[in-house]
Every structure is written in C-alpha cells, then in structure tokens.
PDB file of C-alpha atoms in Angstrom:
ATOM      1  CA  MET A   1      58.321 -29.098 -47.944  1.00  0.00           C
ATOM      2  CA  GLN A   2      56.082 -31.441 -46.265  1.00  0.00           C
ATOM      3  CA  LYS A   3      57.892 -31.112 -42.841  1.00  0.00           C
ATOM      4  CA  PHE A   4      57.445 -27.289 -43.321  1.00  0.00           C
ATOM      5  CA  LEU A   5      53.806 -27.649 -43.893  1.00  0.00           C
ATOM      6  CA  VAL A   6      53.406 -30.002 -40.814  1.00  0.00           C
ATOM      7  CA  ALA A   7      55.318 -27.580 -38.622  1.00  0.00           C
ATOM      8  CA  ILE A   8      53.066 -24.607 -39.759  1.00  0.00           C
ATOM      9  CA  LEU A   9      49.870 -26.647 -39.183  1.00  0.00           C
ATOM     10  CA  THR A  10      51.228 -27.664 -35.594  1.00  0.00           C
ATOM     11  CA  ILE A  11      51.872 -24.025 -34.855  1.00  0.00           C
ATOM     12  CA  VAL A  12      48.358 -22.991 -36.042  1.00  0.00           C
ATOM     13  CA  SER A  13      46.589 -25.689 -34.055  1.00  0.00           C
ATOM     14  CA  VAL A  14      48.516 -24.846 -30.888  1.00  0.00           C
ATOM     15  CA  ALA A  15      47.634 -21.083 -31.393  1.00  0.00           C
ATOM     16  CA  LEU A  16      44.092 -22.024 -31.864  1.00  0.00           C
ATOM     17  CA  SER A  17      44.114 -24.153 -28.930  1.00  0.00           C
ATOM     18  CA  VAL A  18      45.380 -21.390 -26.678  1.00  0.00           C
ATOM     19  CA  THR A  19      43.021 -18.967 -28.123  1.00  0.00           C
ATOM     20  CA  LEU A  20      39.960 -21.375 -27.484  1.00  0.00           C
ATOM     21  CA  GLY A  21      41.290 -21.964 -23.937  1.00  0.00           C
ATOM     22  CA  VAL A  22      41.292 -18.249 -23.234  1.00  0.00           C
ATOM     23  CA  VAL A  23      37.936 -17.656 -24.782  1.00  0.00           C
ATOM     24  CA  LEU A  24      36.374 -20.596 -22.643  1.00  0.00           C
ATOM     25  CA  GLN A  25      37.769 -19.066 -19.298  1.00  0.00           C
ATOM     26  CA  GLU A  26      36.223 -15.816 -19.975  1.00  0.00           C
ATOM     27  CA  PRO A  27      34.752 -14.501 -16.724  1.00  0.00           C
ATOM     28  CA  GLU A  28      30.990 -14.378 -16.401  1.00  0.00           C
ATOM     29  CA  VAL A  29      31.218 -10.792 -15.002  1.00  0.00           C
ATOM     30  CA  SER A  30      32.880  -8.337 -17.253  1.00  0.00           C
ATOM     31  CA  THR A  31      34.889  -5.490 -16.280  1.00  0.00           C
ATOM     32  CA  ILE A  32      32.284  -3.101 -17.652  1.00  0.00           C
ATOM     33  CA  GLU A  33      29.956  -4.231 -14.807  1.00  0.00           C
ATOM     34  CA  ILE A  34      32.537  -3.842 -12.206  1.00  0.00           C
ATOM     35  CA  ASP A  35      33.462  -0.457 -13.630  1.00  0.00           C
ATOM     36  CA  ARG A  36      29.889   0.596 -13.289  1.00  0.00           C
ATOM     37  CA  ASP A  37      29.746  -0.718  -9.621  1.00  0.00           C
ATOM     38  CA  ARG A  38      33.077   1.195  -8.992  1.00  0.00           C
ATOM     39  CA  ALA A  39      31.779   4.383 -10.318  1.00  0.00           C
ATOM     40  CA  THR A  40      28.668   4.297  -8.155  1.00  0.00           C
ATOM     41  CA  LEU A  41      30.851   3.583  -5.058  1.00  0.00           C
ATOM     42  CA  SER A  42      33.156   6.562  -6.042  1.00  0.00           C
ATOM     43  CA  SER A  43      30.273   8.819  -6.179  1.00  0.00           C
ATOM     44  CA  GLN A  44      29.099   7.676  -2.782  1.00  0.00           C
ATOM     45  CA  ILE A  45      32.419   8.045  -1.210  1.00  0.00           C
ATOM     46  CA  SER A  46      32.598  11.742  -2.633  1.00  0.00           C
ATOM     47  CA  THR A  47      29.197  12.387  -1.156  1.00  0.00           C
ATOM     48  CA  THR A  48      30.095  10.877   2.069  1.00  0.00           C
ATOM     49  CA  GLN A  49      33.303  12.789   2.376  1.00  0.00           C
ATOM     50  CA  GLU A  50      31.360  16.102   1.784  1.00  0.00           C
ATOM     51  CA  GLU A  51      28.914  15.056   4.452  1.00  0.00           C
ATOM     52  CA  SER A  52      31.846  14.372   6.894  1.00  0.00           C
ATOM     53  CA  GLU A  53      33.262  17.630   6.527  1.00  0.00           C
ATOM     54  CA  LYS A  54      30.086  19.299   7.607  1.00  0.00           C
ATOM     55  CA  TYR A  55      30.459  18.158  11.119  1.00  0.00           C
ATOM     56  CA  GLY A  56      33.071  18.593  13.801  1.00  0.00           C
ATOM     57  CA  PRO A  57      34.722  15.780  15.816  1.00  0.00           C
ATOM     58  CA  GLY A  58      32.041  13.731  17.655  1.00  0.00           C
ATOM     59  CA  LEU A  59      30.013  10.682  17.440  1.00  0.00           C
ATOM     60  CA  LEU A  60      28.150  11.660  14.368  1.00  0.00           C
ATOM     61  CA  ARG A  61      31.190  12.266  12.409  1.00  0.00           C
ATOM     62  CA  SER A  62      32.696   9.058  13.695  1.00  0.00           C
ATOM     63  CA  LEU A  63      29.606   7.181  12.301  1.00  0.00           C
ATOM     64  CA  ILE A  64      30.125   8.937   8.869  1.00  0.00           C
ATOM     65  CA  GLU A  65      33.743   7.963   8.876  1.00  0.00           C
ATOM     66  CA  ILE A  66      32.977   4.366   9.602  1.00  0.00           C
ATOM     67  CA  ARG A  67      30.415   4.389   6.611  1.00  0.00           C
ATOM     68  CA  LEU A  68      33.277   6.049   4.506  1.00  0.00           C
ATOM     69  CA  ALA A  69      35.586   3.228   5.584  1.00  0.00           C
ATOM     70  CA  ILE A  70      33.106   0.617   4.579  1.00  0.00           C
ATOM     71  CA  ALA A  71      32.619   2.265   1.178  1.00  0.00           C
ATOM     72  CA  ARG A  72      36.410   2.544   0.608  1.00  0.00           C
ATOM     73  CA  ASN A  73      36.907  -1.185   1.452  1.00  0.00           C
ATOM     74  CA  THR A  74      34.131  -2.096  -0.822  1.00  0.00           C
ATOM     75  CA  LEU A  75      35.917  -0.120  -3.758  1.00  0.00           C
ATOM     76  CA  ALA A  76      39.263  -1.835  -2.962  1.00  0.00           C
ATOM     77  CA  MET A  77      37.615  -5.251  -3.002  1.00  0.00           C
ATOM     78  CA  LEU A  78      36.081  -4.286  -6.628  1.00  0.00           C
ATOM     79  CA  ASP A  79      39.411  -2.881  -7.730  1.00  0.00           C
ATOM     80  CA  GLN A  80      41.101  -6.107  -6.848  1.00  0.00           C
ATOM     81  CA  LYS A  81      38.421  -8.112  -8.507  1.00  0.00           C
ATOM     82  CA  ARG A  82      38.750  -5.953 -11.644  1.00  0.00           C
ATOM     83  CA  ALA A  83      42.413  -6.356 -11.723  1.00  0.00           C
ATOM     84  CA  SER A  84      42.163 -10.131 -11.571  1.00  0.00           C
ATOM     85  CA  PHE A  85      39.967 -10.045 -14.529  1.00  0.00           C
ATOM     86  CA  VAL A  86      42.236  -7.810 -16.572  1.00  0.00           C
ATOM     87  CA  LYS A  87      45.318  -9.872 -15.650  1.00  0.00           C
ATOM     88  CA  ARG A  88      43.329 -13.154 -16.395  1.00  0.00           C
ATOM     89  CA  ILE A  89      43.930 -14.327 -12.645  1.00  0.00           C
ATOM     90  CA  THR A  90      41.269 -16.794 -11.480  1.00  0.00           C
ATOM     91  CA  LEU A  91      40.520 -16.166  -7.858  1.00  0.00           C
ATOM     92  CA  ASP A  92      39.287 -19.102  -6.016  1.00  0.00           C
ATOM     93  CA  TYR A  93      37.951 -18.333  -2.473  1.00  0.00           C
ATOM     94  CA  ARG A  94      37.249 -20.809   0.101  1.00  0.00           C
ATOM     95  CA  LEU A  95      35.669 -20.590   3.527  1.00  0.00           C
ATOM     96  CA  ASP A  96      35.885 -23.467   5.939  1.00  0.00           C
ATOM     97  CA  GLY A  97      37.378 -25.508   3.113  1.00  0.00           C
ATOM     98  CA  ARG A  98      34.460 -24.962   0.832  1.00  0.00           C
ATOM     99  CA  PRO A  99      34.663 -23.057  -2.421  1.00  0.00           C
ATOM    100  CA  VAL A 100      32.642 -19.744  -2.591  1.00  0.00           C
ATOM    101  CA  HIS A 101      30.691 -19.001  -5.774  1.00  0.00           C
ATOM    102  CA  ASP A 102      28.813 -15.929  -6.917  1.00  0.00           C
ATOM    103  CA  ALA A 103      25.393 -15.638  -5.461  1.00  0.00           C
ATOM    104  CA  SER A 104      22.239 -16.814  -7.391  1.00  0.00           C
ATOM    105  CA  ASP A 105      19.896 -14.310  -8.821  1.00  0.00           C
ATOM    106  CA  GLN A 106      17.356 -15.245  -6.034  1.00  0.00           C
ATOM    107  CA  GLU A 107      20.117 -14.542  -3.304  1.00  0.00           C
ATOM    108  CA  LEU A 108      20.874 -11.181  -5.008  1.00  0.00           C
ATOM    109  CA  ASN A 109      17.133 -10.197  -5.247  1.00  0.00           C
ATOM    110  CA  MET A 110      16.806 -10.859  -1.572  1.00  0.00           C
ATOM    111  CA  ILE A 111      19.764  -8.698  -0.708  1.00  0.00           C
ATOM    112  CA  LEU A 112      18.464  -6.109  -3.061  1.00  0.00           C
ATOM    113  CA  GLU A 113      14.952  -6.076  -1.335  1.00  0.00           C
ATOM    114  CA  GLU A 114      16.714  -5.902   2.145  1.00  0.00           C
ATOM    115  CA  LEU A 115      18.832  -2.968   0.832  1.00  0.00           C
ATOM    116  CA  SER A 116      15.777  -1.217  -0.640  1.00  0.00           C
ATOM    117  CA  GLN A 117      14.008  -1.468   2.674  1.00  0.00           C
ATOM    118  CA  ALA A 118      17.104  -0.100   4.603  1.00  0.00           C
ATOM    119  CA  GLU A 119      17.319   2.753   2.117  1.00  0.00           C
ATOM    120  CA  LYS A 120      13.707   3.695   2.616  1.00  0.00           C
ATOM    121  CA  LYS A 121      14.369   3.578   6.416  1.00  0.00           C
ATOM    122  CA  ALA A 122      17.296   5.782   6.028  1.00  0.00           C
ATOM    123  CA  ALA A 123      15.501   8.231   3.967  1.00  0.00           C
ATOM    124  CA  ALA A 124      12.636   8.420   6.542  1.00  0.00           C
ATOM    125  CA  SER A 125      15.191   9.008   9.278  1.00  0.00           C
ATOM    126  CA  LYS A 126      16.733  11.866   7.152  1.00  0.00           C
ATOM    127  CA  LEU A 127      13.351  13.623   6.695  1.00  0.00           C
ATOM    128  CA  GLU A 128      12.720  13.212  10.574  1.00  0.00           C
ATOM    129  CA  ALA A 129      16.254  14.789  11.133  1.00  0.00           C
ATOM    130  CA  ALA A 130      15.321  17.597   8.889  1.00  0.00           C
ATOM    131  CA  ARG A 131      12.203  18.504  10.895  1.00  0.00           C
ATOM    132  CA  TYR A 132      14.532  19.853  13.813  1.00  0.00           C
ATOM    133  CA  SER A 133      16.753  22.912  13.556  1.00  0.00           C
ATOM    134  CA  GLY A 134      18.841  22.034  16.491  1.00  0.00           C
ATOM    135  CA  GLY A 135      19.297  20.819  19.984  1.00  0.00           C
ATOM    136  CA  LEU A 136      19.244  17.362  21.475  1.00  0.00           C
ATOM    137  CA  ALA A 137      16.221  16.329  19.431  1.00  0.00           C
ATOM    138  CA  GLN A 138      18.129  17.114  16.000  1.00  0.00           C
ATOM    139  CA  ALA A 139      21.371  15.400  17.334  1.00  0.00           C
ATOM    140  CA  MET A 140      19.415  12.272  18.275  1.00  0.00           C
ATOM    141  CA  SER A 141      17.553  12.267  14.987  1.00  0.00           C
ATOM    142  CA  LEU A 142      20.828  12.779  13.037  1.00  0.00           C
ATOM    143  CA  LEU A 143      22.472   9.905  14.907  1.00  0.00           C
ATOM    144  CA  LYS A 144      19.673   7.593  14.142  1.00  0.00           C
ATOM    145  CA  ALA A 145      19.678   8.767  10.456  1.00  0.00           C
ATOM    146  CA  GLU A 146      23.541   8.009  10.297  1.00  0.00           C
ATOM    147  CA  THR A 147      23.005   4.680  11.845  1.00  0.00           C
ATOM    148  CA  ASP A 148      20.480   3.734   9.315  1.00  0.00           C
ATOM    149  CA  GLU A 149      22.858   5.014   6.468  1.00  0.00           C
ATOM    150  CA  LEU A 150      25.553   2.792   8.105  1.00  0.00           C
ATOM    151  CA  SER A 151      23.188  -0.309   7.566  1.00  0.00           C
ATOM    152  CA  VAL A 152      22.769   0.700   3.926  1.00  0.00           C
ATOM    153  CA  SER A 153      26.523   0.893   3.480  1.00  0.00           C
ATOM    154  CA  GLN A 154      27.020  -2.550   5.167  1.00  0.00           C
ATOM    155  CA  LEU A 155      24.139  -4.146   2.901  1.00  0.00           C
ATOM    156  CA  ARG A 156      25.982  -2.552  -0.229  1.00  0.00           C
ATOM    157  CA  LEU A 157      29.069  -4.437   0.846  1.00  0.00           C
ATOM    158  CA  LYS A 158      27.153  -7.469   1.172  1.00  0.00           C
ATOM    159  CA  PHE A 159      25.535  -7.020  -2.114  1.00  0.00           C
ATOM    160  CA  TYR A 160      28.809  -6.403  -4.042  1.00  0.00           C
ATOM    161  CA  SER A 161      30.584  -9.196  -2.276  1.00  0.00           C
ATOM    162  CA  ALA A 162      27.767 -11.738  -3.177  1.00  0.00           C
ATOM    163  CA  LYS A 163      27.480 -10.481  -6.763  1.00  0.00           C
ATOM    164  CA  HIS A 164      31.119 -10.801  -7.485  1.00  0.00           C
ATOM    165  CA  GLY A 165      31.782 -14.019  -5.530  1.00  0.00           C
ATOM    166  CA  ILE A 166      33.850 -12.422  -2.777  1.00  0.00           C
ATOM    167  CA  PRO A 167      33.412 -14.159   0.576  1.00  0.00           C
ATOM    168  CA  MET A 168      32.418 -12.480   3.628  1.00  0.00           C
ATOM    169  CA  SER A 169      32.828 -14.554   6.860  1.00  0.00           C
ATOM    170  CA  LEU A 170      29.877 -13.694   9.002  1.00  0.00           C
ATOM    171  CA  PRO A 171      29.251 -15.178  12.499  1.00  0.00           C
ATOM    172  CA  THR A 172      26.145 -17.433  12.595  1.00  0.00           C
ATOM    173  CA  LEU A 173      23.423 -16.725  15.205  1.00  0.00           C
ATOM    174  CA  THR A 174      23.415 -20.189  16.497  1.00  0.00           C
ATOM    175  CA  GLU A 175      26.961 -20.033  17.831  1.00  0.00           C
ATOM    176  CA  ASN A 176      26.005 -16.951  20.143  1.00  0.00           C
ATOM    177  CA  SER A 177      22.445 -18.076  20.889  1.00  0.00           C
ATOM    178  CA  SER A 178      23.360 -20.611  23.675  1.00  0.00           C
ATOM    179  CA  LYS A 179      21.876 -19.436  27.046  1.00  0.00           C
ATOM    180  CA  PRO A 180      23.805 -20.200  30.196  1.00  0.00           C
ATOM    181  CA  THR A 181      22.363 -22.955  32.217  1.00  0.00           C
ATOM    182  CA  GLN A 182      23.011 -21.084  35.552  1.00  0.00           C
ATOM    183  CA  PRO A 183      22.894 -17.348  36.241  1.00  0.00           C
ATOM    184  CA  PRO A 184      26.093 -15.743  36.797  1.00  0.00           C
ATOM    185  CA  GLY A 185      27.060 -15.221  40.370  1.00  0.00           C
ATOM    186  CA  LYS A 186      25.192 -16.071  43.475  1.00  0.00           C
ATOM    187  CA  VAL A 187      21.448 -15.525  43.774  1.00  0.00           C
ATOM    188  CA  VAL A 188      20.570 -13.765  47.094  1.00  0.00           C
ATOM    189  CA  LYS A 189      17.396 -12.487  48.759  1.00  0.00           C
ATOM    190  CA  ASP A 190      16.749  -8.826  48.830  1.00  0.00           C
ATOM    191  CA  ARG A 191      17.675  -8.196  52.402  1.00  0.00           C
ATOM    192  CA  ASP A 192      21.109 -10.095  51.862  1.00  0.00           C
ATOM    193  CA  ALA A 193      21.975  -8.139  48.856  1.00  0.00           C
ATOM    194  CA  LEU A 194      23.780  -5.386  50.755  1.00  0.00           C
TER     195      LEU A 194
END
C-alpha cells in the first residue's frame, strides 16, 4: 500500500511540474491580440483588392498590387506566429548572431507616430487626387497618393514585425553613405568633351 501511495504521489508531482512548466512558458502576446491584428489586415487586403480592380493594367495598379503583396506577407507572418503559439513552438529569431526580441513600448510608440504621420500624408494625397476629374494631373496625384499608401503598408509591416518580435533585416544607411574619393571616369574641359 505504501508503494502504491508513493507511485501516485510521484505521478501527481510530475503532472504538476509539467503543468507549471507549460504555464510559465505562456507567451507574452496572446493569440487574441494576433487575431485582432490579422482581422485588421484581412479587411485592408479586401479593400486593397477592390481598389485594384478599379484600374486597368499600368503603373497605378502595379503600385496597388505591391501594397497588396506587402499586406499578404504581413498576414502570412502573423499566421505563422499564431500557429507557433497554438502549437507551443518557441520561435527564436537571430540576426547577425544576436537574438531578436519584441520591441519596447517606446519603440512601438515611435513606429506608431511615424505610421500616423504617413497615414495623414496619404489621406492628404487622396484628397488632392479627388480634386481632379481626369487627365495627367489626376494620374500624377493618384500615383503620389498610392506611393504614400505604399509607405503606410511598409510601416504597418514594420510595426507588426516589431510588435511580435519577428526580425526584419534592413540595410543601414552608413553602409551606403560612403562617398567615392575620385569621380568616375575622366574629367575633361568643355571643348574636349566632344
């Protein structure tokens, strides 16, 4: 009887240890939050698809399709993150050998501020485009508005990536800012140019 009681207590303690381990590894972000972000992106994708269907082939539609691709990639990223939470898989991202973590509240607020400014700029561009009824002026203003919307989509991708700890490898400006020491080609006087 005593061996039976020890066996039961051992099984119960192992079960409690496993339960405690699962609870302690609970992710900081819930699937509810990811589902909310996914719903927002799904509605944006639907709206963007409807907008894309308004235009024929051309530069404007191409820009809209790029925005649509960014939104779909962002949604796929959130789907994978949600699946990892549901299946209790811990994703550990590394860039250049260093671990990547969720962004701090301050970093998220900076991105949100940048996103807010971009949304205001895009809304102003859309109002400007609505002033015209056709022609080159409307085409140019629609292209400007769509370029601004593309910036908004990229900032949303940046926000969701930072919020959910998914790395984005972005080039640094210092790598591309080195100026050549000598001008390319041969410098000649004006009369020798031809």
